[in-house]
mmCIF file of C-alpha atoms in Angstrom:
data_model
loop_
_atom_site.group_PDB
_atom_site.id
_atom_site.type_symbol
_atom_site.label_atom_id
_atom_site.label_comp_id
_atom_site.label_asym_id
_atom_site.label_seq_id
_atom_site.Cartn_x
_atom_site.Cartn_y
_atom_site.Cartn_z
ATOM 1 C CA UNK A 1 46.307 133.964 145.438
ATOM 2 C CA UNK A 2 43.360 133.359 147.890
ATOM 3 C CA UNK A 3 40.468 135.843 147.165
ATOM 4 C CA UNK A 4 37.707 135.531 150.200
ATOM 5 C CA UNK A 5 34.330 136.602 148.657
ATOM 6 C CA UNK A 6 32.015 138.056 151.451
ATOM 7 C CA UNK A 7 28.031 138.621 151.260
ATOM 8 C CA UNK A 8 28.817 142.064 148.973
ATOM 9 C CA UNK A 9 27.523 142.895 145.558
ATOM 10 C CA UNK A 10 30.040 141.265 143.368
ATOM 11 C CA UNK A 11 31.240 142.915 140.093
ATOM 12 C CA UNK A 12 34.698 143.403 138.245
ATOM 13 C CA UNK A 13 34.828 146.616 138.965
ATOM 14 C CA UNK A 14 34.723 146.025 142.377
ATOM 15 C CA UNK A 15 37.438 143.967 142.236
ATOM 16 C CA UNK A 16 39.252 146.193 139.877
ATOM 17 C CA UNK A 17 39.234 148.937 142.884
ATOM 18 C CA UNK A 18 39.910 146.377 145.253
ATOM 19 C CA UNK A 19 42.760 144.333 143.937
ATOM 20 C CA UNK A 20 44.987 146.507 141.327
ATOM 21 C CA UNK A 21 43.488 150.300 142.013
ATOM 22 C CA UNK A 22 43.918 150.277 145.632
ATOM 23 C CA UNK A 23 47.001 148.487 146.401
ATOM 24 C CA UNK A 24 48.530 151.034 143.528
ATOM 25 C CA UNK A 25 46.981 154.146 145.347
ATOM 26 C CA UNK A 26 48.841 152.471 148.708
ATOM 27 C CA UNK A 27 52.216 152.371 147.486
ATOM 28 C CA UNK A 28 52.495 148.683 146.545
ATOM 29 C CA UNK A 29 54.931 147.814 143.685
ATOM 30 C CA UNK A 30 53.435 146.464 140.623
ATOM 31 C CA UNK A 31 55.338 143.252 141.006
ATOM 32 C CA UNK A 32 53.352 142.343 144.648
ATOM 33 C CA UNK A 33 50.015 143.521 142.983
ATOM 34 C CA UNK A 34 47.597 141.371 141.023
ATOM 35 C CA UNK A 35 47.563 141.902 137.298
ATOM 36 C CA UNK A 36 44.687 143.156 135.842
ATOM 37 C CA UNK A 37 44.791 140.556 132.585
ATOM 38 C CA UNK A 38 44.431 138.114 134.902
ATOM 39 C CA UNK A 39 41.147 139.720 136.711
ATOM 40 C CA UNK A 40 39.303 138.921 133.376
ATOM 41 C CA UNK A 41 40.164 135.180 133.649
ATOM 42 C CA UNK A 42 38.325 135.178 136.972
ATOM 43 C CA UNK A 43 34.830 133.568 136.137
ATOM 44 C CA UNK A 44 32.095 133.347 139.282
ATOM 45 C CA UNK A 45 32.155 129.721 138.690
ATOM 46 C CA UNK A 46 35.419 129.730 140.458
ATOM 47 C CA UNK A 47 33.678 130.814 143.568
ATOM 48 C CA UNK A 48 30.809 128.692 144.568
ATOM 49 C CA UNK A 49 30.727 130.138 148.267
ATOM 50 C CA UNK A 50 29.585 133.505 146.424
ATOM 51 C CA UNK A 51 26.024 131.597 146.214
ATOM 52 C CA UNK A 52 25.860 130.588 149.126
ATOM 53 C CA UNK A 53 23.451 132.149 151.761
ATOM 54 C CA UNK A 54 25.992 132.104 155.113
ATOM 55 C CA UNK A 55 26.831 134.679 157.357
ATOM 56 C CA UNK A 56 30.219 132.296 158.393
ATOM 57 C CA UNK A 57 32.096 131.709 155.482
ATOM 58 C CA UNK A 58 34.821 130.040 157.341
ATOM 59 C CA UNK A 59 33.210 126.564 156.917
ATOM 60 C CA UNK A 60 33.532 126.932 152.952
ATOM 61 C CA UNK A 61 37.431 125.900 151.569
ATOM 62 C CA UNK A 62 39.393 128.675 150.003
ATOM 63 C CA UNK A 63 39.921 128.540 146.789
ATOM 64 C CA UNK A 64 43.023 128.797 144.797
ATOM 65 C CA UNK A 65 43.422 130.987 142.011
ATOM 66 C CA UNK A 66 46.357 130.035 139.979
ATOM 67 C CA UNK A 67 48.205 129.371 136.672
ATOM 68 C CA UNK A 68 46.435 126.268 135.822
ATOM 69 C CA UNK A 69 42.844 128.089 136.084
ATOM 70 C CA UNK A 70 44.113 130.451 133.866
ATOM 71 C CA UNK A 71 45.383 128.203 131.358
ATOM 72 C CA UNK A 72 42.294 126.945 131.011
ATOM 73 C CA UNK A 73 40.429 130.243 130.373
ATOM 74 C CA UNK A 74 43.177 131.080 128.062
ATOM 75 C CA UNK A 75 42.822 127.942 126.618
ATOM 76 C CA UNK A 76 47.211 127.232 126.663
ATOM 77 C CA UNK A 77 48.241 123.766 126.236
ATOM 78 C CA UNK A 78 51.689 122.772 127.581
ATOM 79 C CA UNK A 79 53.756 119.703 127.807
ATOM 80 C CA UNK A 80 53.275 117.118 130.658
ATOM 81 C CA UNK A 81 55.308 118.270 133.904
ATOM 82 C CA UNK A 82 55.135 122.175 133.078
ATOM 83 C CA UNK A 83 52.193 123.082 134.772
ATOM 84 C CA UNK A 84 53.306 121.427 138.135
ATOM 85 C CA UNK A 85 52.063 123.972 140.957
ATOM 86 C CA UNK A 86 53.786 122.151 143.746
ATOM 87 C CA UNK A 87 56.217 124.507 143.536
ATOM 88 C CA UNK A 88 54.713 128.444 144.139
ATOM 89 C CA UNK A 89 55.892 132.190 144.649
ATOM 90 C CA UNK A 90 55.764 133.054 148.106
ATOM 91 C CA UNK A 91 56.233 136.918 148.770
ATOM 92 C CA UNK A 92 56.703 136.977 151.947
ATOM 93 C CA UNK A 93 58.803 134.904 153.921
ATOM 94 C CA UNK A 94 59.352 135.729 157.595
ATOM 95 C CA UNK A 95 61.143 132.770 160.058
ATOM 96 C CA UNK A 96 60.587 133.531 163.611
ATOM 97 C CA UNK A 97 64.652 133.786 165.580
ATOM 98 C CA UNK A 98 64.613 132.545 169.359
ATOM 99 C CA UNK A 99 65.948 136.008 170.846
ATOM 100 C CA UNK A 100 67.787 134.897 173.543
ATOM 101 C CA UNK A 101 69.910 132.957 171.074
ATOM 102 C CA UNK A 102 71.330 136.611 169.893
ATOM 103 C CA UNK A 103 72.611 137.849 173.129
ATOM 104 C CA UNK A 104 75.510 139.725 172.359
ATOM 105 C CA UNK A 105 74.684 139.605 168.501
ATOM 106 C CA UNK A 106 74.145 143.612 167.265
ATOM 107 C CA UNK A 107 74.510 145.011 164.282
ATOM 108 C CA UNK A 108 74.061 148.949 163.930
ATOM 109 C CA UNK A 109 74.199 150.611 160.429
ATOM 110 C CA UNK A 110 75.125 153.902 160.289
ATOM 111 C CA UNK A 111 74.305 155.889 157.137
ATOM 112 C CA UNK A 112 74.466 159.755 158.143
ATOM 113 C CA UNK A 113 76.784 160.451 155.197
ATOM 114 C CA UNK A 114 73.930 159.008 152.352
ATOM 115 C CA UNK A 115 72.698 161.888 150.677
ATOM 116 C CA UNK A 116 70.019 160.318 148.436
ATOM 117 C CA UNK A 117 66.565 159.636 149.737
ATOM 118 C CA UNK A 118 66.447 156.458 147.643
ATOM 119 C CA UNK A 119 69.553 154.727 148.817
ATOM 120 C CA UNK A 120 68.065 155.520 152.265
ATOM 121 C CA UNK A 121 65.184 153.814 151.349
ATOM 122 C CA UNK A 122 66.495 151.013 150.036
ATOM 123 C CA UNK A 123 68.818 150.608 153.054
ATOM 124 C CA UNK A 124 65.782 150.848 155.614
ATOM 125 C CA UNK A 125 64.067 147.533 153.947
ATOM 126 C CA UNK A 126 67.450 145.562 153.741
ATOM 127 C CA UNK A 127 67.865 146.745 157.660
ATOM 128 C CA UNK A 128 64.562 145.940 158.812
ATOM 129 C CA UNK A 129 63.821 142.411 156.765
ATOM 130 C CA UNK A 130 67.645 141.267 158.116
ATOM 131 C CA UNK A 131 67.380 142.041 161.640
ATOM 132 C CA UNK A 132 69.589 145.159 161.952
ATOM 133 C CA UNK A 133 69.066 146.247 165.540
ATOM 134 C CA UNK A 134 69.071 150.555 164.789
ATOM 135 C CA UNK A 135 69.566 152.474 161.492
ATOM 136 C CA UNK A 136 71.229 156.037 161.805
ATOM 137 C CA UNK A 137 70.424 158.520 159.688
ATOM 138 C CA UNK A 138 71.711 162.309 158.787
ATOM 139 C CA UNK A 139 67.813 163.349 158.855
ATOM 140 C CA UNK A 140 64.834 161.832 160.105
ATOM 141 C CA UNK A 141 62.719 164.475 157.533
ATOM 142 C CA UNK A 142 64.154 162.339 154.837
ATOM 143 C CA UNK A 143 61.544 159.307 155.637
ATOM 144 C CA UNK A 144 58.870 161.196 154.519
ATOM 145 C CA UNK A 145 60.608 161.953 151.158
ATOM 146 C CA UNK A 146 58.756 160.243 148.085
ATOM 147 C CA UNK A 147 61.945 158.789 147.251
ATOM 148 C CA UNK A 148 62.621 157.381 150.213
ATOM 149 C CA UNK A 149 58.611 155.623 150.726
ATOM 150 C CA UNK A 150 59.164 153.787 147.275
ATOM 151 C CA UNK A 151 62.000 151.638 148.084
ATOM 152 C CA UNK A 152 61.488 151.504 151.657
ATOM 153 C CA UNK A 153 58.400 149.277 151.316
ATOM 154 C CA UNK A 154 57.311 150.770 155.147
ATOM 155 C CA UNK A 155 60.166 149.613 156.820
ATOM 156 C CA UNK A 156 60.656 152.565 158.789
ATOM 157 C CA UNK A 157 57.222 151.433 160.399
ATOM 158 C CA UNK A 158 59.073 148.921 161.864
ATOM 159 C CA UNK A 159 62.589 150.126 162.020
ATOM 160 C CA UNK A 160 64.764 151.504 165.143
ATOM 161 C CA UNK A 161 65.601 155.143 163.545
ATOM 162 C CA UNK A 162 67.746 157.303 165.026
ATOM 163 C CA UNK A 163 69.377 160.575 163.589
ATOM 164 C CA UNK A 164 72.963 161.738 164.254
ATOM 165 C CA UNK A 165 74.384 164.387 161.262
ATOM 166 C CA UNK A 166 77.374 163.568 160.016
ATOM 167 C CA UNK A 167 79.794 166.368 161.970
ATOM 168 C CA UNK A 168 78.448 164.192 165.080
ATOM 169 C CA UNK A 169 79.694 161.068 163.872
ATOM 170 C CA UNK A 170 83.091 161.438 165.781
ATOM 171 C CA UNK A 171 81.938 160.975 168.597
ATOM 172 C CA UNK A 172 79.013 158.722 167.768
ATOM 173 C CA UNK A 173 81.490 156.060 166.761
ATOM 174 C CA UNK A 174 83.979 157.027 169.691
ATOM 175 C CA UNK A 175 80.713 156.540 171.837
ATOM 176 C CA UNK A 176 80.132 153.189 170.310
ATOM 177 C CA UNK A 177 83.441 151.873 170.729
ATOM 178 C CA UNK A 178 83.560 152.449 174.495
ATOM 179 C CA UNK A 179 80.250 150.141 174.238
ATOM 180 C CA UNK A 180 82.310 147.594 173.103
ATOM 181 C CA UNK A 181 81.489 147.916 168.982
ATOM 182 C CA UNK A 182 83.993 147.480 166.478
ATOM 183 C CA UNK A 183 83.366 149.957 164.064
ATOM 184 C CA UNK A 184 83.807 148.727 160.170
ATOM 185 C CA UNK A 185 83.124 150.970 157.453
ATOM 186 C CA UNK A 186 82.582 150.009 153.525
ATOM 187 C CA UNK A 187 85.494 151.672 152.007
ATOM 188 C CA UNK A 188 88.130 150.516 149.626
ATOM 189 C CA UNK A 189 91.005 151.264 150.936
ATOM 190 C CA UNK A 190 94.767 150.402 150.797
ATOM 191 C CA UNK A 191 94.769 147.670 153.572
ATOM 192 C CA UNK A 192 90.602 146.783 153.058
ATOM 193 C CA UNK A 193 89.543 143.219 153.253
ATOM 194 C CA UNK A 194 87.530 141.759 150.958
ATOM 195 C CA UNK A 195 84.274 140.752 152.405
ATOM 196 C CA UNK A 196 84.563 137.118 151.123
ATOM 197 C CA UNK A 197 87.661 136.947 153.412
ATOM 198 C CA UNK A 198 86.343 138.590 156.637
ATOM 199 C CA UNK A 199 84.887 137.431 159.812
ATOM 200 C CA UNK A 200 82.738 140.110 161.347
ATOM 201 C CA UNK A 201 82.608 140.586 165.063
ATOM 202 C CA UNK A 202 79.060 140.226 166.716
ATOM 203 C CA UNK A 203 78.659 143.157 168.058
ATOM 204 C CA UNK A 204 79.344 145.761 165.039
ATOM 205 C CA UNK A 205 78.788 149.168 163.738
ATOM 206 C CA UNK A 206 78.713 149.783 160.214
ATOM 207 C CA UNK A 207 79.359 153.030 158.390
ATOM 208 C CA UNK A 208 78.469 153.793 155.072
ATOM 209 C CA UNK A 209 80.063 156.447 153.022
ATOM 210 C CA UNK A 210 78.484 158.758 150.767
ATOM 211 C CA UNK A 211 77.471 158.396 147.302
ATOM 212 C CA UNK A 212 79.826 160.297 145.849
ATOM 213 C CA UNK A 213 82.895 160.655 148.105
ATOM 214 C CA UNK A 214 83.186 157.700 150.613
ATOM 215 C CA UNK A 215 84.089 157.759 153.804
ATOM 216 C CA UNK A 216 86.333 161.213 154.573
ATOM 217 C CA UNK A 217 89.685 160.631 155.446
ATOM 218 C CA UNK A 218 89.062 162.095 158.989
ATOM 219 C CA UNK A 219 86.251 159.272 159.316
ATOM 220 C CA UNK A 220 89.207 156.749 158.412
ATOM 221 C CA UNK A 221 91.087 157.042 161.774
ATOM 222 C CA UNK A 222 87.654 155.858 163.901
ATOM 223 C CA UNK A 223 87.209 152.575 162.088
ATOM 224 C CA UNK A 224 88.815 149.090 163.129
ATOM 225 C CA UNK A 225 88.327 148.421 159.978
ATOM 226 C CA UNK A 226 87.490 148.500 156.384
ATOM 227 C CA UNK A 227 85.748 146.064 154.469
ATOM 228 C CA UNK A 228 85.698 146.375 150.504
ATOM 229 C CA UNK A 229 83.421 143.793 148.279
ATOM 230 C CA UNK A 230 85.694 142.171 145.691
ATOM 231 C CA UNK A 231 85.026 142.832 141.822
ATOM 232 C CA UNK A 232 86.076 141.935 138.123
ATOM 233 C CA UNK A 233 84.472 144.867 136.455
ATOM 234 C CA UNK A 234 85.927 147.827 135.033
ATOM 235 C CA UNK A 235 83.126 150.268 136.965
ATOM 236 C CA UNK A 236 85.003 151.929 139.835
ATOM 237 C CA UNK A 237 82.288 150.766 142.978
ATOM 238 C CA UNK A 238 78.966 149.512 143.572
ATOM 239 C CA UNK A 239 76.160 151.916 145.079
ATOM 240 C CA UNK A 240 76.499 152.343 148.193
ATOM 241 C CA UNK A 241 72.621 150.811 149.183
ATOM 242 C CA UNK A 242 74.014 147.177 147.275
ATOM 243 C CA UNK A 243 77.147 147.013 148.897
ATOM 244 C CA UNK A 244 75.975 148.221 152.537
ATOM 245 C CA UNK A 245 72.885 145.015 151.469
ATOM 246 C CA UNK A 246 75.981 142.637 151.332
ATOM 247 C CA UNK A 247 77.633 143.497 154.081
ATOM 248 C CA UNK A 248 74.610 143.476 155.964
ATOM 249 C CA UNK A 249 73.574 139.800 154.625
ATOM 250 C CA UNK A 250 76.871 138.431 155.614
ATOM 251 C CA UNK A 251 76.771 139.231 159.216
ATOM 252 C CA UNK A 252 73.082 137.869 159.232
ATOM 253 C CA UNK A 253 74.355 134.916 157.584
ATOM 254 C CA UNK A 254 77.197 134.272 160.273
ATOM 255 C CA UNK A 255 74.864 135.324 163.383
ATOM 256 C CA UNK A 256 70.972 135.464 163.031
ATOM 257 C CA UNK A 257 70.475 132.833 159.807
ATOM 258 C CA UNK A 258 71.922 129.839 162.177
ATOM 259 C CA UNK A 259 69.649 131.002 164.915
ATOM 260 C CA UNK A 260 66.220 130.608 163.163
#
């Protein structure tokens, strides 16, 4: 956690606003905010460039907040080798992917028959942080939906949306084949293969069925194929936004992880 302190009064309930009030009032999850027990372990000794009379601050080191600092406010003793911070949580984790190596690599998710806002959501942020190329969605109303914003994370910023209702779809996926896509749905079905078995083609469009009902049967006909994730549990399927992430995941795996 690097906190730059700038030429500004200085007070904890400035950094109350600034560091847990804020990033709440913005949308961010509690888990990627700072907790405010650990504010109050924050002593101005920790930051000597707050003293300091400098209009460039860049010439001072940051300074590290962390879990040994705070075990000695707290005063927490611990045996040799457990308060190693060699090893820290990094949130984000972003690998640049030399483009030209995915020529031909395209992955398209289509989603039209999702009904719930969340699962959209959800699906947008596993599309966007694994490289899908374009999401398709029934409604393109539903990204404003409060639902939707909390598990998206603002990955629509940053996503290729397009909407296509699901009475379109027919023709959508007919269109897509003639591209040269092979069309795959998430279904389990009487002749599905498990997705531990499958290889995936690299150009591919994905359909995802709806919460509820699946795929329709008349949807059935367009696919090349059917891909079902293999289970041990008694519960009939996984939600739709887990099991469209592991799908997804597995063709980044076999094309765009080996390319980074």
């Amino acid at each position: 956690m690097y906190l730059a302190i700038f030429k500004v009064l200085f007070s904890s309930i400035q950094i109350l606003t600034v560091l847990t009030i804020l990033p709440e009032k913005v949308g961010l999850t509690a888990q990627d905010a700072i907790m405010s027990h650990l504010l109050k372990c924050i002593s101005m000794d920790d930051f000597a460039c707050v003293h300091r009379d400098s209009d460039n601050l860049s010439q001072y080191p940051s300074f590290v907040f962390g879990q040994t600092q705070v075990q000695r406010h707290q005063q927490i003793h611990e045996p040799d080798g457990l308060s190693d911070m060699s090893v820290i949580q990094r949130k984000f984790n972003a690998v640049s992917v030399n483009r030209a190596l995915l020529e031909g690599v395209s992955l398209i998710v289509v989603a039209s028959l999702l009904d719930k806002a969340a699962n959209l959501g959800g699906i947008c942020r596993t599309c966007e942080v694994l490289g899908v190329e374009k999401l398709i969605v029934a409604d393109l109303a539903k990204i404003k939906d409060r639902d939707f914003m909390a598990l998206s994370m603002s990955s629509e910023n940053w996503m290729n949306l397009e909407e296509s209702r699901p009475e379109e779809l027919p023709n959508l996926l007919l269109s897509f084949r003639n591209s040269g896509y092979v069309i795959i749905g998430a279904e389990q079905t009487t002749n599905s293969t498990p997705l531990h078995k499958i290889r995936f083609p690299s150009k591919m469009v994905l359909l995802l069925g709806n919460e509820k009902e699946g795929i329709p049967m008349h949807l059935l006909s367009y696919l090349d194929k059917t891909v079902e994730v293999l289970q041990i549990g008694h519960t009939r399927s996984l939600n739709v936004h887990v099991t469209g992430a592991l799908l997804i995941y597995r063709f980044f795996e076999e094309f765009i992880a080996t390319k980074t």
